Coordinates of C-alpha atoms and ligand atoms in Angstrom, one line a residue:
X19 CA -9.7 74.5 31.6
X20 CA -11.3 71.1 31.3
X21 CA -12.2 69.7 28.0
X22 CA -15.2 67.8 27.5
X23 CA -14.9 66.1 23.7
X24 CA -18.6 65.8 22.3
X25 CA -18.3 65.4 18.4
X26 CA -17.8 61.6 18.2
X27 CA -20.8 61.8 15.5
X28 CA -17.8 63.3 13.1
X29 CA -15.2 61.0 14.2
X30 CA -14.6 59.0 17.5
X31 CA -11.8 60.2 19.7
X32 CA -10.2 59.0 22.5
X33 CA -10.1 55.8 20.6
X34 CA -8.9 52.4 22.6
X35 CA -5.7 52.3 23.3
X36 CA -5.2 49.2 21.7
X37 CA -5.9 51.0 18.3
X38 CA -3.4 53.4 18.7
X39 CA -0.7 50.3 19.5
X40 CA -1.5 48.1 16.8
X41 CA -0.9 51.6 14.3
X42 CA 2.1 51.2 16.2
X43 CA 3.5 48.3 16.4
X44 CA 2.7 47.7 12.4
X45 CA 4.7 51.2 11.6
X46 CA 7.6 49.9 14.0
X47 CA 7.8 46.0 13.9
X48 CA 5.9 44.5 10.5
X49 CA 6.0 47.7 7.9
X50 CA 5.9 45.9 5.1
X51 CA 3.4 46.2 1.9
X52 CA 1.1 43.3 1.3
X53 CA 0.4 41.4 -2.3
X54 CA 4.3 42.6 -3.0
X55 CA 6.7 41.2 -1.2
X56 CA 7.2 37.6 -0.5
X57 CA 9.0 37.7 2.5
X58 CA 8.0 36.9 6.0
X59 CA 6.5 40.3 7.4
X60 CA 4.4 40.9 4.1
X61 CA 2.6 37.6 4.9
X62 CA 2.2 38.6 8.3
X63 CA 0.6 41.8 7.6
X64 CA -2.0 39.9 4.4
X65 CA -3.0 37.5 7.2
X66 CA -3.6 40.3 9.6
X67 CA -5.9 42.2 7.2
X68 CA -7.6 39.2 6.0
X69 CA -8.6 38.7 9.3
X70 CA -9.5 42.7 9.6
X71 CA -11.9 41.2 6.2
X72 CA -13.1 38.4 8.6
X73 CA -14.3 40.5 11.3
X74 CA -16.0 42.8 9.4
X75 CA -17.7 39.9 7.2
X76 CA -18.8 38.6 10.6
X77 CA -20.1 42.1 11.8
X78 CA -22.4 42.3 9.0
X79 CA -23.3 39.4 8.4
X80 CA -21.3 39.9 4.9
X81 CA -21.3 36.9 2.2
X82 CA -17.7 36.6 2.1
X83 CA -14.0 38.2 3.5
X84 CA -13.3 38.4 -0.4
X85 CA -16.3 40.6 -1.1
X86 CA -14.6 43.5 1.5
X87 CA -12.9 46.4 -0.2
X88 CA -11.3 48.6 2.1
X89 CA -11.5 52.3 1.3
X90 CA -9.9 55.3 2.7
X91 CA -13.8 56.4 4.2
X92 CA -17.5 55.8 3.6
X93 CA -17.1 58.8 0.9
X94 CA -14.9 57.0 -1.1
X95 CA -17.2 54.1 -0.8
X96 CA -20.7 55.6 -2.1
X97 CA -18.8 57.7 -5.0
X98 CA -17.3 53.9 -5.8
X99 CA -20.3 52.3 -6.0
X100 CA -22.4 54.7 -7.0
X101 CA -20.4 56.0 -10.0
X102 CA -20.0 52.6 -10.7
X103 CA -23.2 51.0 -10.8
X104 CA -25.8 53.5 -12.0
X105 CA -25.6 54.7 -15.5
X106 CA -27.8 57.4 -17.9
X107 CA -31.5 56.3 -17.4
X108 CA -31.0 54.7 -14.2
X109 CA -33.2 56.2 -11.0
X110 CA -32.5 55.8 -7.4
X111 CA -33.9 56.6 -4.6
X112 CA -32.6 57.8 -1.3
X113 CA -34.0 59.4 2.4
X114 CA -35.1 63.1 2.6
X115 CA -32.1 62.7 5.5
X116 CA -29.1 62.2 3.6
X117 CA -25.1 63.7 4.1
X118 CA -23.7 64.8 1.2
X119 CA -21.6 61.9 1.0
X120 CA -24.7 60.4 -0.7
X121 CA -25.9 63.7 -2.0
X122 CA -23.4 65.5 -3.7
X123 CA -22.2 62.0 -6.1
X124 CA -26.2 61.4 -7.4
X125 CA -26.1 65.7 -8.3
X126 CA -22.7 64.8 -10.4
X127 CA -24.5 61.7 -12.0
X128 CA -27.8 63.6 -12.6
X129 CA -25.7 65.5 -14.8
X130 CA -24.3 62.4 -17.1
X131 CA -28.5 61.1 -16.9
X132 CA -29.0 59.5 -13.5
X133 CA -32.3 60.7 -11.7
X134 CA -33.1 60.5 -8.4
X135 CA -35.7 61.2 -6.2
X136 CA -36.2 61.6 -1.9
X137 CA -38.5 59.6 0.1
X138 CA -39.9 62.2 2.7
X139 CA -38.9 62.0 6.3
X140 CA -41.3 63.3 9.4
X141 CA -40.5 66.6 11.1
X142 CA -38.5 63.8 13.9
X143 CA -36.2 62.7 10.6
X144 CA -37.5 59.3 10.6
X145 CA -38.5 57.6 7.3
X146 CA -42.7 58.2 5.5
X147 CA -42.0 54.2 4.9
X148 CA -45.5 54.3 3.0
X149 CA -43.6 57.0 0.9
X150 CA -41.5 54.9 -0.9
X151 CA -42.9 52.2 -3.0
X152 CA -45.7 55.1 -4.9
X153 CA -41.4 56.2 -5.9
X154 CA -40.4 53.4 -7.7
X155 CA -40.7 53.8 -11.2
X156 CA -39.9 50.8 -14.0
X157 CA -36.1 52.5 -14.1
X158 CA -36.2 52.7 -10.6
X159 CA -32.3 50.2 -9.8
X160 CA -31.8 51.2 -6.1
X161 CA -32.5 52.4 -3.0
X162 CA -29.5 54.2 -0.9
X163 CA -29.5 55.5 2.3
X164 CA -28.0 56.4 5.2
X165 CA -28.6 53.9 8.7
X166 CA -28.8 56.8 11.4
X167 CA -28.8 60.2 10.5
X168 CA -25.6 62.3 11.2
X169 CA -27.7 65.4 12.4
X170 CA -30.3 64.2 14.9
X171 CA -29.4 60.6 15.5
X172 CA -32.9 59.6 13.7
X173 CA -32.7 55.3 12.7
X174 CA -33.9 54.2 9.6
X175 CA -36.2 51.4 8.7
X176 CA -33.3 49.5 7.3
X177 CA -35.0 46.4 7.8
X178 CA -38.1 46.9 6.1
X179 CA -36.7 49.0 3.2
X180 CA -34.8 46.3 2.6
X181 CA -37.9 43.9 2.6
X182 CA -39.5 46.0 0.0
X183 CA -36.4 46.4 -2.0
X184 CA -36.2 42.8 -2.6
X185 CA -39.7 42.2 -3.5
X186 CA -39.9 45.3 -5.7
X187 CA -36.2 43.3 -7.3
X188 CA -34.0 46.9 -6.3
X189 CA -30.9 46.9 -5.1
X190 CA -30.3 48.0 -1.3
X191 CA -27.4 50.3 -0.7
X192 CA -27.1 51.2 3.2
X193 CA -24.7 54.1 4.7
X194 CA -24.0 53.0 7.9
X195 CA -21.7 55.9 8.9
X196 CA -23.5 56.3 12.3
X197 CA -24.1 52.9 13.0
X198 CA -21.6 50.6 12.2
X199 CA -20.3 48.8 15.6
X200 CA -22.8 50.5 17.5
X201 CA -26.3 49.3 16.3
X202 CA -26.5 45.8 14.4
X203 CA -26.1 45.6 10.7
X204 CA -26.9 42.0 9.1
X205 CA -27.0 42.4 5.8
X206 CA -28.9 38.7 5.0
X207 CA -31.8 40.0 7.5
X208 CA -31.9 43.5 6.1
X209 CA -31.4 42.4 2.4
X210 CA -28.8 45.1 2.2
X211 CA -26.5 44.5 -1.4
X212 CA -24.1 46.6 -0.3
X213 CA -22.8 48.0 2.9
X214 CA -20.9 51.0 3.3
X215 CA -18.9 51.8 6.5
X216 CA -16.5 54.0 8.0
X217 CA -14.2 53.0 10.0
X218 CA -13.4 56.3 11.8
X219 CA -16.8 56.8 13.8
X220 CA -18.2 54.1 16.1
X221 CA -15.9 51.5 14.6
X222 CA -13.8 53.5 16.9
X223 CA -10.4 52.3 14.3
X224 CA -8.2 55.6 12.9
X225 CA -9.0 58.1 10.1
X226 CA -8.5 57.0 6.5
X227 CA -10.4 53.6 6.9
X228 CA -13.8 52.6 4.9
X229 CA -14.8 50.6 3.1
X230 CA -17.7 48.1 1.2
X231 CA -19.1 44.8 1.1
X232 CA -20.7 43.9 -2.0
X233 CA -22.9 40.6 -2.2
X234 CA -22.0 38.5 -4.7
X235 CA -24.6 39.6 -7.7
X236 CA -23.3 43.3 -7.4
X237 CA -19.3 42.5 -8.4
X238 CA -19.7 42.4 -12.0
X239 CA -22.3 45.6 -11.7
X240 CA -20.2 48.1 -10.6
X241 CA -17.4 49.4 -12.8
X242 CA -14.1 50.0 -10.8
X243 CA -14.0 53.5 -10.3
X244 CA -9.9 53.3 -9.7
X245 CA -7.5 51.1 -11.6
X246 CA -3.8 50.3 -11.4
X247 CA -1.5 47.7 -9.7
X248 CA -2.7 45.5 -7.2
X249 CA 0.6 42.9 -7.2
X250 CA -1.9 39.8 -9.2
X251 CA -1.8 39.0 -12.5
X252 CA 1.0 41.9 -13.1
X253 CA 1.5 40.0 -16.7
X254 CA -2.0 41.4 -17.8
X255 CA -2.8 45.4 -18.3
X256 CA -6.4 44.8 -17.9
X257 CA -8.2 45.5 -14.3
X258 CA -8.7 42.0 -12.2
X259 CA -12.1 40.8 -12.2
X260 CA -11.7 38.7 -9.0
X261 CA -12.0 39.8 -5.7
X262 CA -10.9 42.0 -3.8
X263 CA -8.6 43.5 -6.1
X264 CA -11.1 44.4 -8.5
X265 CA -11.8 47.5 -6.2
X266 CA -8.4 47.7 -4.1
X267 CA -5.5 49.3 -6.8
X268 CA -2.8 50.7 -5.1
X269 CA -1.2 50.6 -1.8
X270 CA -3.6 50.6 1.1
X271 CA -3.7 52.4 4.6
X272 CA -2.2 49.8 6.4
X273 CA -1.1 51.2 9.3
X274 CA -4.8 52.2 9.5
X275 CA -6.3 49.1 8.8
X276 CA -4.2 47.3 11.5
X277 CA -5.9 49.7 13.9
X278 CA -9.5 49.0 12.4
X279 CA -8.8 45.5 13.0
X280 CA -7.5 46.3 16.3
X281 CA -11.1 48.2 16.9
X282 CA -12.9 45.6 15.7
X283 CA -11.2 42.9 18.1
X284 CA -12.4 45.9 20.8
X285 CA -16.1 45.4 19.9
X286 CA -15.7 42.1 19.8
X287 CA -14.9 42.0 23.9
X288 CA -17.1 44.0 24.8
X289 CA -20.1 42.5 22.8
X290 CA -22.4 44.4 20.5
X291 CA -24.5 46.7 22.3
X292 CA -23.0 47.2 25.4
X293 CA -21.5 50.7 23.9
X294 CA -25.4 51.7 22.7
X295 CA -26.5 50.8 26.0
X296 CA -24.2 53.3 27.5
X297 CA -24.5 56.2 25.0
X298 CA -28.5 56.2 25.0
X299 CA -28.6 56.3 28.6
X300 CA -26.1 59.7 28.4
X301 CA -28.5 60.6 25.4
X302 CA -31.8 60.2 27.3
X303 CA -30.3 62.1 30.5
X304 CA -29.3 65.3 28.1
X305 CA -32.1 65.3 26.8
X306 CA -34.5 65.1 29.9
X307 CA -31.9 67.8 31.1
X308 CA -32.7 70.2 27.9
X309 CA -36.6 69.7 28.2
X310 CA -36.6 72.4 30.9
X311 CA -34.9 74.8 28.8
X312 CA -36.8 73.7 25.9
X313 CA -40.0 74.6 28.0
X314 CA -38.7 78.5 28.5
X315 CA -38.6 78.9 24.7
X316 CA -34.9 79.0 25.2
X317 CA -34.1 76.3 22.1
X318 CA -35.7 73.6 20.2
X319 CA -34.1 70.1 20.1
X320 CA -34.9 68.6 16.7
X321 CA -35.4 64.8 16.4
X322 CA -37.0 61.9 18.4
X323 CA -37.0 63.1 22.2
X324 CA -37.3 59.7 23.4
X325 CA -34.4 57.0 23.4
X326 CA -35.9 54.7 21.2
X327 CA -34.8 54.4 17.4
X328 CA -31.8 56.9 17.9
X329 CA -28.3 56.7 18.6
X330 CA -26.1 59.2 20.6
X331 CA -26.1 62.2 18.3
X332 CA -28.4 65.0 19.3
X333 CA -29.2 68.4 17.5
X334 CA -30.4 71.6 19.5
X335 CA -31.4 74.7 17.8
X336 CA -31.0 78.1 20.3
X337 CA -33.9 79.9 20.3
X338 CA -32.0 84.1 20.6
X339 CA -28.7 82.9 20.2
X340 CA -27.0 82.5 17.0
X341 CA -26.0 78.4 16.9
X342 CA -21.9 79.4 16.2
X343 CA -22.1 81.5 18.8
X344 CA -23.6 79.0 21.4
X345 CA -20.6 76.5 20.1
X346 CA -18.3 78.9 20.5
X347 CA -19.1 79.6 23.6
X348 CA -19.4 76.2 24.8
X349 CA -15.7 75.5 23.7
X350 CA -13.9 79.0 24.3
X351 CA -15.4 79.0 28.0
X352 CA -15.8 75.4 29.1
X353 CA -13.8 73.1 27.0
X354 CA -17.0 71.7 25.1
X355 CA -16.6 70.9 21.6
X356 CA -19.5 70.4 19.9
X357 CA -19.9 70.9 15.7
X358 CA -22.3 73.6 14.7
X359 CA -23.8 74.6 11.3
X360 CA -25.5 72.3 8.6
X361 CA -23.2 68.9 9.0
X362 CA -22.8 68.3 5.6
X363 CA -26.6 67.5 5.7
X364 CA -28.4 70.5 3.6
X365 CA -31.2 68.0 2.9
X366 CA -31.9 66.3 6.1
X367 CA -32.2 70.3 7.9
X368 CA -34.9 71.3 5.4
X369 CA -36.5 68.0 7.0
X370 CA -35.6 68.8 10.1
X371 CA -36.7 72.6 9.6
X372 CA -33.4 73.9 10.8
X373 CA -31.9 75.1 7.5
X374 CA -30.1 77.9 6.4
X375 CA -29.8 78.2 11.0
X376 CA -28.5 75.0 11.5
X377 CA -27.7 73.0 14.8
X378 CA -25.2 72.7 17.7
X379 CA -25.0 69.4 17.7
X380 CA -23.7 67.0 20.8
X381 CA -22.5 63.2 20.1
X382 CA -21.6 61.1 22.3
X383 CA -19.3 58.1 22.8
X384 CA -17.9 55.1 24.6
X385 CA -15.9 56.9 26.6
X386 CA -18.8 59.9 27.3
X387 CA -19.1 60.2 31.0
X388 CA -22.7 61.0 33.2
X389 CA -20.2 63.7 34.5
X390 CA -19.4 65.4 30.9
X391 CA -23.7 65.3 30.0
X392 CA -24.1 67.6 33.1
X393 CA -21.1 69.5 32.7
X394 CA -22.7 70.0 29.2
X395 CA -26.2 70.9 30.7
X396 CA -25.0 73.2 32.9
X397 CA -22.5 75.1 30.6
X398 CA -26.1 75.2 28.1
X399 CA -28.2 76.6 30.7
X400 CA -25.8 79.2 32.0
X401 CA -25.1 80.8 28.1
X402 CA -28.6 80.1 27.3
X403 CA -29.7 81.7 30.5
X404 CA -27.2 84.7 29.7
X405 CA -25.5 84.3 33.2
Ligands
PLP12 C1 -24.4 59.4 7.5 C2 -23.0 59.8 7.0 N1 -22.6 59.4 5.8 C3 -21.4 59.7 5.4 C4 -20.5 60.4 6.1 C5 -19.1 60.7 5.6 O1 -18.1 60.0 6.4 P1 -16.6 60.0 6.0 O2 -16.1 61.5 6.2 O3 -15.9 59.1 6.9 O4 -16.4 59.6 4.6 C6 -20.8 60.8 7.4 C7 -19.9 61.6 8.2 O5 -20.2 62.4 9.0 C8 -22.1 60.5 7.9 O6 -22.5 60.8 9.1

């Protein structure tokens, strides 16, 4: 049977082949740990992910390669740096949209005093920006929240949340989970203070990669969250202060890393945008191709129809057919794979007004074909259609 792969929104997959041999070629030629040894191949492999550091500063538009911690995903990152930075009294506020990456560490800190609160998102998941500032209150420190939303594709202001963040003097955290390498991220033009990533999604590197960059104010804010060797100042017992091994204890993924950077090389040749380009033309083709089904009262697509402010993730609600069993369907008789259920987004389906149902959702990627969105359409129709 063919398979058609259409759940890049959880991780990316094929990824470039030139991912795959730089995991490679580091397991089989280089191998050795960095900050440890101080022999030839443990230089080699520092410089290769300092320069992992440098792409990524010049990516976002970071402050400096120093200021990137690597992580083993963007889950790692928000429970680092929010764990770290807001203590008992603080408030933040996040988007009516969020995963529970964001979610689930603010309920463990409301516990230990940390309130938050969510600006409300349209029907469409896009931000009430006029929502937010009537928020802030005097022990309002941040606002976080995610760049694209994992469920519907939805973008977020970024740029002018970040504008009123800095003239309200609050701290911009952004989760760019869904966006990072597909949809620019500059974090002097959207005043973000800290950036998290992933590296697994449209970074298009391997699982176990993440990370943040932190602007320069926001080192001495945020309490390591993990502590232990980092091969500097092994005469001392305290945590370093400096950059980056205030954040980076223990050995890191480098096998993985050497494939982000690998990734991150990719993007580089083909040039930002070109991959957006291609998946919100497949994105604006499905859904065109799901109006007509939409129009028989057969399902519901939640989110912005058009293929403005979106990226390539789109959510469809069936109208008489259980969601699991339409994405079972779709995979145990053509090959699809899709993800179905809530996406580890309870919030953002309550915007959405898909919760408790939840979605079959459809992402798409570099490598997404015009030939797998039909496929897709007509494999809908026919379950939807009971043929
Ligand atoms: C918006 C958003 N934030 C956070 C995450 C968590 O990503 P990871 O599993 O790589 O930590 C995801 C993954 O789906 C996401 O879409």
């Amino acid at each position: 049977m063919r398979t058609c792969y259409l759940d890049n929104g959880s991780t990316s997959f094929p990824k470039p082949k030139a991912v795959a041999d730089a995991v490679y070629e580091y397991m089989t030629g280089v191998g050795a740990n960095i900050g440890r040894g101080g022999y030839e191949s443990a230089y080699s492999a520092a410089e290769m992910v300092f320069e992992a550091r440098q792409l990524l500063t010049e990516l976002f538009n970071g402050p400096d390669c120093k200021n990137v911690i690597f992580t083993k995903n963007i889950t790692e990152s928000l429970n680092v740096v929010l764990k770290g930075l807001l203590k008992p009294g603080d408030r933040i506020l996040v988007s009516s949209m969020e995963h529970n990456a964001m979610m689930r560490p603010l309920v463990q800190l409301m516990a230990k005093g940390v309130e938050f609160d969510r600006i409300p998102c349209r029907e469409d998941g896009s931000l009430i920006l006029e929502e937010l500032e009537p928020l802030i209150k005097p022990n309002t420190k941040a606002v976080a929240m995610l760049h694209a939303s994992n469920v519907c594709g939805t973008v977020m202001p970024a740029e002018e949340v970040g504008r009123i963040c800095k003239e309200k003097g609050l701290f911009f955290i952004l989760d760019a989970a869904q966006t990072a390498g597909l949809i620019p991220v500059d974090m002097e033009a959207q005043n973000i203070d800290v950036l998290c990533f992933t590296g697994h999604k449209s970074l298009l590197g391997p699982q176990g990669t993440g990370g943040f960059i932190l602007k320069e104010h926001m080192i001495p804010l945020i309490d390591p969250l993990l502590s232990g060797g980092t091969g500097s100042i092994s005469d001392s017992e305290e945590v370093p202060s400096f950059m980056p091994d205030r954040f980076e204890p223990g050995t890191m993924n480098l096998p993985g890393i050497m494939g982000l950077r690998a990734a991150l090389l990719w993007h580089k040749e083909q040039g930002m945008g070109t991959v957006l380009g291609h998946e919100l033309d497949l994105t604006e083709a499905f859904i065109k191709g799901l109006e007509p089904l939409e129009k028989e009262g057969l399902l519901r697509i939640a989110g912005i129809k058009g293929r403005e402010g979106r990226v390539g993730v789109v959510s469809v609600l069936p109208a008489k057919t259980d969601p699991a069993e339409l994405a079972f369907r779709l995979d145990s008789e053509y090959g699809i794979m899709t993800r179905v259920g809530l996406h580890c987004a309870p919030s953002a389906h309550k915007t959405l007004g898909t919760f408790p149902a939840g979605t079959v959702r459809f992402s798409f990627g570099y490598s997404t074909s015009e030939d797998d969105i039909e496929y897709a359409l007509k494999a809908i129709g026919e379950i939807l259609h009971g043929d």
